[in-house]
Amino acid sequence: KLCGYLNKLGIKGPIKTWKSRWFFYDENKCNLLYYRTAQDINPLGSIDLSSASFDCKVENGEGVFEIRTPSRVFTLKAISNQAMMYWLQQLQMRRWEFCNAQSRFPMGSSQLVNEPLAGRTSVVDSEDFLPLVKTPTEAVGLKAASLPAPQTSTALQNISLKHPWTEIQNTVYSICGSKQLWGSNGNVFTFSELQEPPENPDEEQEAEVEAGCAVKGGTLEDGRMDSRLNWVRKAKWMNSGFPGLPEELSRERNPMDKVSVLQQQTLTLTEEVKSQKELVKLLHKALEAAQQEKRVSSMYLTAAEDKDRLELVRHKVRQIADLTSRLEALEQEKKELEQILTLRDSHIQELKKHVQLLMEKNHAKQEVITALTEQMAREQSDPLEEANTITVETLYKQQKEIEHLKDDIEAYKTQNQFLNSEIHQVTRLWTSVAENEKALLMKCACLQARNCQMESKYLTVLRKLQEAVPGLPSSHAELVRNLIQEALQWDVKEKAEEGFNLNPVSEYDEYGFMTVPEYEVEDWKLLAKIQALEIKSNNLRSQEVVEKPLRDRWNSIGELSPSAELKSLIRSGIPVEHRQRVWRWIVSRHCGHRPDYYQRLLRRSKSTEHPACRQIELDLPRTLTNNKHFSSPTSQLIPKLRRVLLAFSWHNPAIGYCQGLNRLAAVALLVLEDEESAFWCLVHIVENLMPADYYSDTLITSQVDQRVFKDFLSEKLPRLMAHFEHYRIDVSLITFNWFLVAFVDSLVSDILLRVWDAFLYEGTKVIFRYALAIFKYNEEEILRIHDSVEIYQYLRFFTRMITDGRKLMNIAFNDLNPFPMKLLKSRRSMHREELEAELCELEQIKAAYVKERAEQGP
């Protein structure tokens, strides 16, 4: 048992005094209970150690230490430094045991949560900062309960009037003894219940008063319940907790020891009786006042006639008037005394100033006398003897200072050892809590991912039912429509009802793209909801396993330089916080920054209207309509996009402006934010990454890439290509726009930006890889459709149903290998020659037809 006497610093207004208290550690609640004496049955208060920290400072004095809880600081004092270190070390150990036991998850918890918590149940630290302190048996432990409590200067110094019932219960039990009180059937006092320590930390502070303090108005209410059960509890608690009872004394001590112990107990009880007598006197005064009031009230109630009662009332009124006049006289006297006191204070201040002047004069005279005396002594004494005397005195002072410094060094060493131990243990506790929190967050993320999957499956079932609505009875069709409407309203209900969400899905992502696109067609609305749930589920699952390690790798990269590792990281996707920096670095490597060049282009566009200006104005409202930064004509990025496109049209007159460039520039603006950087990014894409003539009037190179893509599709996915040929599906109708704008408006924003990360670094080969990967991702779904119209309808939106970006990336960069750039270039050359030959043949046919029509005449 961890128990013993400590002095507790009690604060009552400006008065601070040390109160002797018996402290007892409750291991069930990790609370340190404190009583007035060891024989008390009810505690005066408690200290919660589970969230407390401990501190000891040498400058506070010997044996003084602090327990800091979130709401209050308790200052305690042990009889010696050894006892203090014992208490601190034991409290540390008890706190660690309790917190470590509380942090364990119950059996049957998820394996995901239990794995990080393994190996953290040891109680003893691996590093012993503080050696084990020997137990001071004279001040700590159950044997200290049999010793008398430390004496105080006044009898009432330790009494607490905050809990009078507790004081009276403890005192009566201490005087009468548990057995005698039990035999008397509770005839001394009765109490309604045992008082528990207050839960509010502010109420734990005792209202402890000094000797001579008067009890304020109020009466004690008598309990009416039988106290037998209370005294049985007290007797059991005393017998189980303390060995100072006579039965155990007779078994453990010889007669002389028993006599000395009993004498000490007699002295203790005598002091207790004295203090209780003073308390009883104070209570008697309050009781007499209450009885006097009761007698007057009884006389009023027992009066036979109204005249007698009226006379009593008049008597009371006269008393009140008399007291009022006396009060006014006393107040007048008080004012006079205050005036006199003020005059005396001013007189005292003048006298003090006069005394201060006299003391200063006296001090100056003494200094002169001392100086003259020392001068005479030096002149009369032997110089050698004087030097020896000074040397001896100096050495003595130095030795004393050295001894004091050694003591201070030892004290600071002990303090340092304890603080190191405290820091180490608190750090371990914090680490344990952090790991528990991380494990709970992971578990919560997994549960949310499962929930998203279940919602997605439920919505998929609803969509299948929606397709079958025409063949259902009217009641069933109405039920399906109601279920769909309810499912589409889930987000609104969750925002209103959900108090905490680990990964809340906002309406827009980091770059302003809508997380759930708004479609007018009811069928597409359900698909958009399914897509959003699938994306959320994948993000939750990959957050800790994939995204966090990837983010850590990016954080460790300093200056960027081309390497295989950087290429692999860019293919995996650049985190949001690093994307802008990496894109600027990629663009700057290929486009030399020319100062003031962009501003000159803007000035030229203001002075001269470009022929493409009208087409640019038509395309601006149609740019990224699912992004909040471009959805309105008054959006902030619309003017920036206009300036970037006009500057490019003057920068590259051969192209000027082509539909599709607006979306490329818009994505660059969203990531890079600065419009000049977005301009150079657009230049890098059009002039460095894409082949020549890709955005020319004829779009000849774009058509070449469609033929090259069909070749690759036949080689990499022959079953799918045969399926398209069987139903006469021209995939270029779907894929042409993919290549022209690098999948903008085709893929969800998260996957789109990952594609752009690799596209800006590696070039157009990435577009071929991802285009093939998209068909591979949905190959089985497409093969199950056996109607050309349905295939075209599915190909219109199937890219929006891709939710697993990691899976798509693995298909693009792993499953489709090898993919040599040399082969891509040779295929482009071959198909360009074929396309140019076909175009030349068409021109010849066209010219022959025109000539023939001209010869035939009108």
mmCIF file of N, CA, C and O in Angstrom, residues 692-706 736 831-833 835-837 839:
data_model
loop_
_atom_site.group_PDB
_atom_site.id
_atom_site.type_symbol
_atom_site.label_atom_id
_atom_site.label_comp_id
_atom_site.label_asym_id
_atom_site.label_seq_id
_atom_site.Cartn_x
_atom_site.Cartn_y
_atom_site.Cartn_z
ATOM 1 N N ALA A 692 4.593 18.312 -84.027
ATOM 2 C CA ALA A 692 4.234 19.491 -84.823
ATOM 3 C C ALA A 692 2.902 19.253 -85.539
ATOM 4 O O ALA A 692 2.550 18.111 -85.857
ATOM 5 N N ASP A 693 2.185 20.328 -85.807
ATOM 6 C CA ASP A 693 0.904 20.298 -86.509
ATOM 7 C C ASP A 693 -0.202 19.578 -85.719
ATOM 8 O O ASP A 693 -1.225 19.183 -86.290
ATOM 9 N N TYR A 694 0.017 19.369 -84.405
ATOM 10 C CA TYR A 694 -1.011 18.680 -83.608
ATOM 11 C C TYR A 694 -2.258 19.553 -83.460
ATOM 12 O O TYR A 694 -3.382 19.047 -83.384
ATOM 13 N N TYR A 695 -2.054 20.904 -83.391
ATOM 14 C CA TYR A 695 -3.171 21.830 -83.218
ATOM 15 C C TYR A 695 -3.307 22.762 -84.428
ATOM 16 O O TYR A 695 -3.825 23.867 -84.311
ATOM 17 N N SER A 696 -2.836 22.283 -85.592
ATOM 18 C CA SER A 696 -2.970 23.088 -86.815
ATOM 19 C C SER A 696 -4.402 23.005 -87.324
ATOM 20 O O SER A 696 -5.253 22.297 -86.768
ATOM 21 N N ASP A 697 -4.659 23.716 -88.447
ATOM 22 C CA ASP A 697 -6.017 23.725 -88.993
ATOM 23 C C ASP A 697 -6.451 22.340 -89.448
ATOM 24 O O ASP A 697 -7.622 21.961 -89.327
ATOM 25 N N THR A 698 -5.514 21.559 -89.999
ATOM 26 C CA THR A 698 -5.874 20.233 -90.505
ATOM 27 C C THR A 698 -5.853 19.155 -89.426
ATOM 28 O O THR A 698 -6.423 18.078 -89.613
ATOM 29 N N LEU A 699 -5.192 19.427 -88.270
ATOM 30 C CA LEU A 699 -5.060 18.441 -87.175
ATOM 31 C C LEU A 699 -4.503 17.117 -87.699
ATOM 32 O O LEU A 699 -4.893 16.029 -87.261
ATOM 33 N N ILE A 700 -3.550 17.229 -88.650
ATOM 34 C CA ILE A 700 -3.083 16.021 -89.321
ATOM 35 C C ILE A 700 -2.367 15.083 -88.363
ATOM 36 O O ILE A 700 -2.564 13.863 -88.388
ATOM 37 N N THR A 701 -1.545 15.641 -87.457
ATOM 38 C CA THR A 701 -0.810 14.779 -86.524
ATOM 39 C C THR A 701 -1.754 14.138 -85.515
ATOM 40 O O THR A 701 -1.527 13.001 -85.077
ATOM 41 N N SER A 702 -2.823 14.819 -85.152
ATOM 42 C CA SER A 702 -3.806 14.226 -84.245
ATOM 43 C C SER A 702 -4.465 13.016 -84.891
ATOM 44 O O SER A 702 -4.703 11.992 -84.232
ATOM 45 N N GLN A 703 -4.746 13.130 -86.198
ATOM 46 C CA GLN A 703 -5.340 11.982 -86.898
ATOM 47 C C GLN A 703 -4.345 10.832 -87.001
ATOM 48 O O GLN A 703 -4.734 9.666 -86.905
ATOM 49 N N VAL A 704 -3.053 11.171 -87.180
ATOM 50 C CA VAL A 704 -2.031 10.124 -87.230
ATOM 51 C C VAL A 704 -2.001 9.356 -85.917
ATOM 52 O O VAL A 704 -1.934 8.113 -85.898
ATOM 53 N N ASP A 705 -2.060 10.070 -84.798
ATOM 54 C CA ASP A 705 -2.017 9.404 -83.495
ATOM 55 C C ASP A 705 -3.200 8.469 -83.293
ATOM 56 O O ASP A 705 -3.083 7.439 -82.620
ATOM 57 N N GLN A 706 -4.352 8.792 -83.886
ATOM 58 C CA GLN A 706 -5.495 7.893 -83.754
ATOM 59 C C GLN A 706 -5.244 6.578 -84.489
ATOM 60 O O GLN A 706 -5.625 5.504 -83.999
ATOM 61 N N PHE A 736 -10.294 10.641 -79.777
ATOM 62 C CA PHE A 736 -9.675 11.812 -80.402
ATOM 63 C C PHE A 736 -9.567 12.968 -79.403
ATOM 64 O O PHE A 736 -8.532 13.634 -79.302
ATOM 65 N N HIS A 831 2.314 6.064 -90.611
ATOM 66 C CA HIS A 831 0.914 6.466 -90.789
ATOM 67 C C HIS A 831 0.812 7.889 -91.313
ATOM 68 O O HIS A 831 -0.163 8.224 -92.003
ATOM 69 N N ARG A 832 1.796 8.723 -91.029
ATOM 70 C CA ARG A 832 1.762 10.093 -91.580
ATOM 71 C C ARG A 832 1.927 10.052 -93.096
ATOM 72 O O ARG A 832 1.221 10.777 -93.826
ATOM 73 N N GLU A 833 2.855 9.193 -93.571
ATOM 74 C CA GLU A 833 3.027 9.066 -95.013
ATOM 75 C C GLU A 833 1.745 8.556 -95.662
ATOM 76 O O GLU A 833 1.332 9.046 -96.721
ATOM 77 N N LEU A 835 -1.319 8.850 -94.496
ATOM 78 C CA LEU A 835 -2.366 9.863 -94.406
ATOM 79 C C LEU A 835 -2.124 10.987 -95.411
ATOM 80 O O LEU A 835 -3.064 11.469 -96.059
ATOM 81 N N GLU A 836 -0.863 11.401 -95.570
ATOM 82 C CA GLU A 836 -0.566 12.443 -96.540
ATOM 83 C C GLU A 836 -0.860 11.965 -97.957
ATOM 84 O O GLU A 836 -1.362 12.735 -98.797
ATOM 85 N N ALA A 837 -0.534 10.694 -98.234
ATOM 86 C CA ALA A 837 -0.844 10.143 -99.561
ATOM 87 C C ALA A 837 -2.346 10.125 -99.800
ATOM 88 O O ALA A 837 -2.826 10.465 -100.893
ATOM 89 N N LEU A 839 -4.571 12.089 -98.369
ATOM 90 C CA LEU A 839 -5.029 13.469 -98.526
ATOM 91 C C LEU A 839 -4.674 14.000 -99.920
ATOM 92 O O LEU A 839 -5.477 14.729 -100.531
#
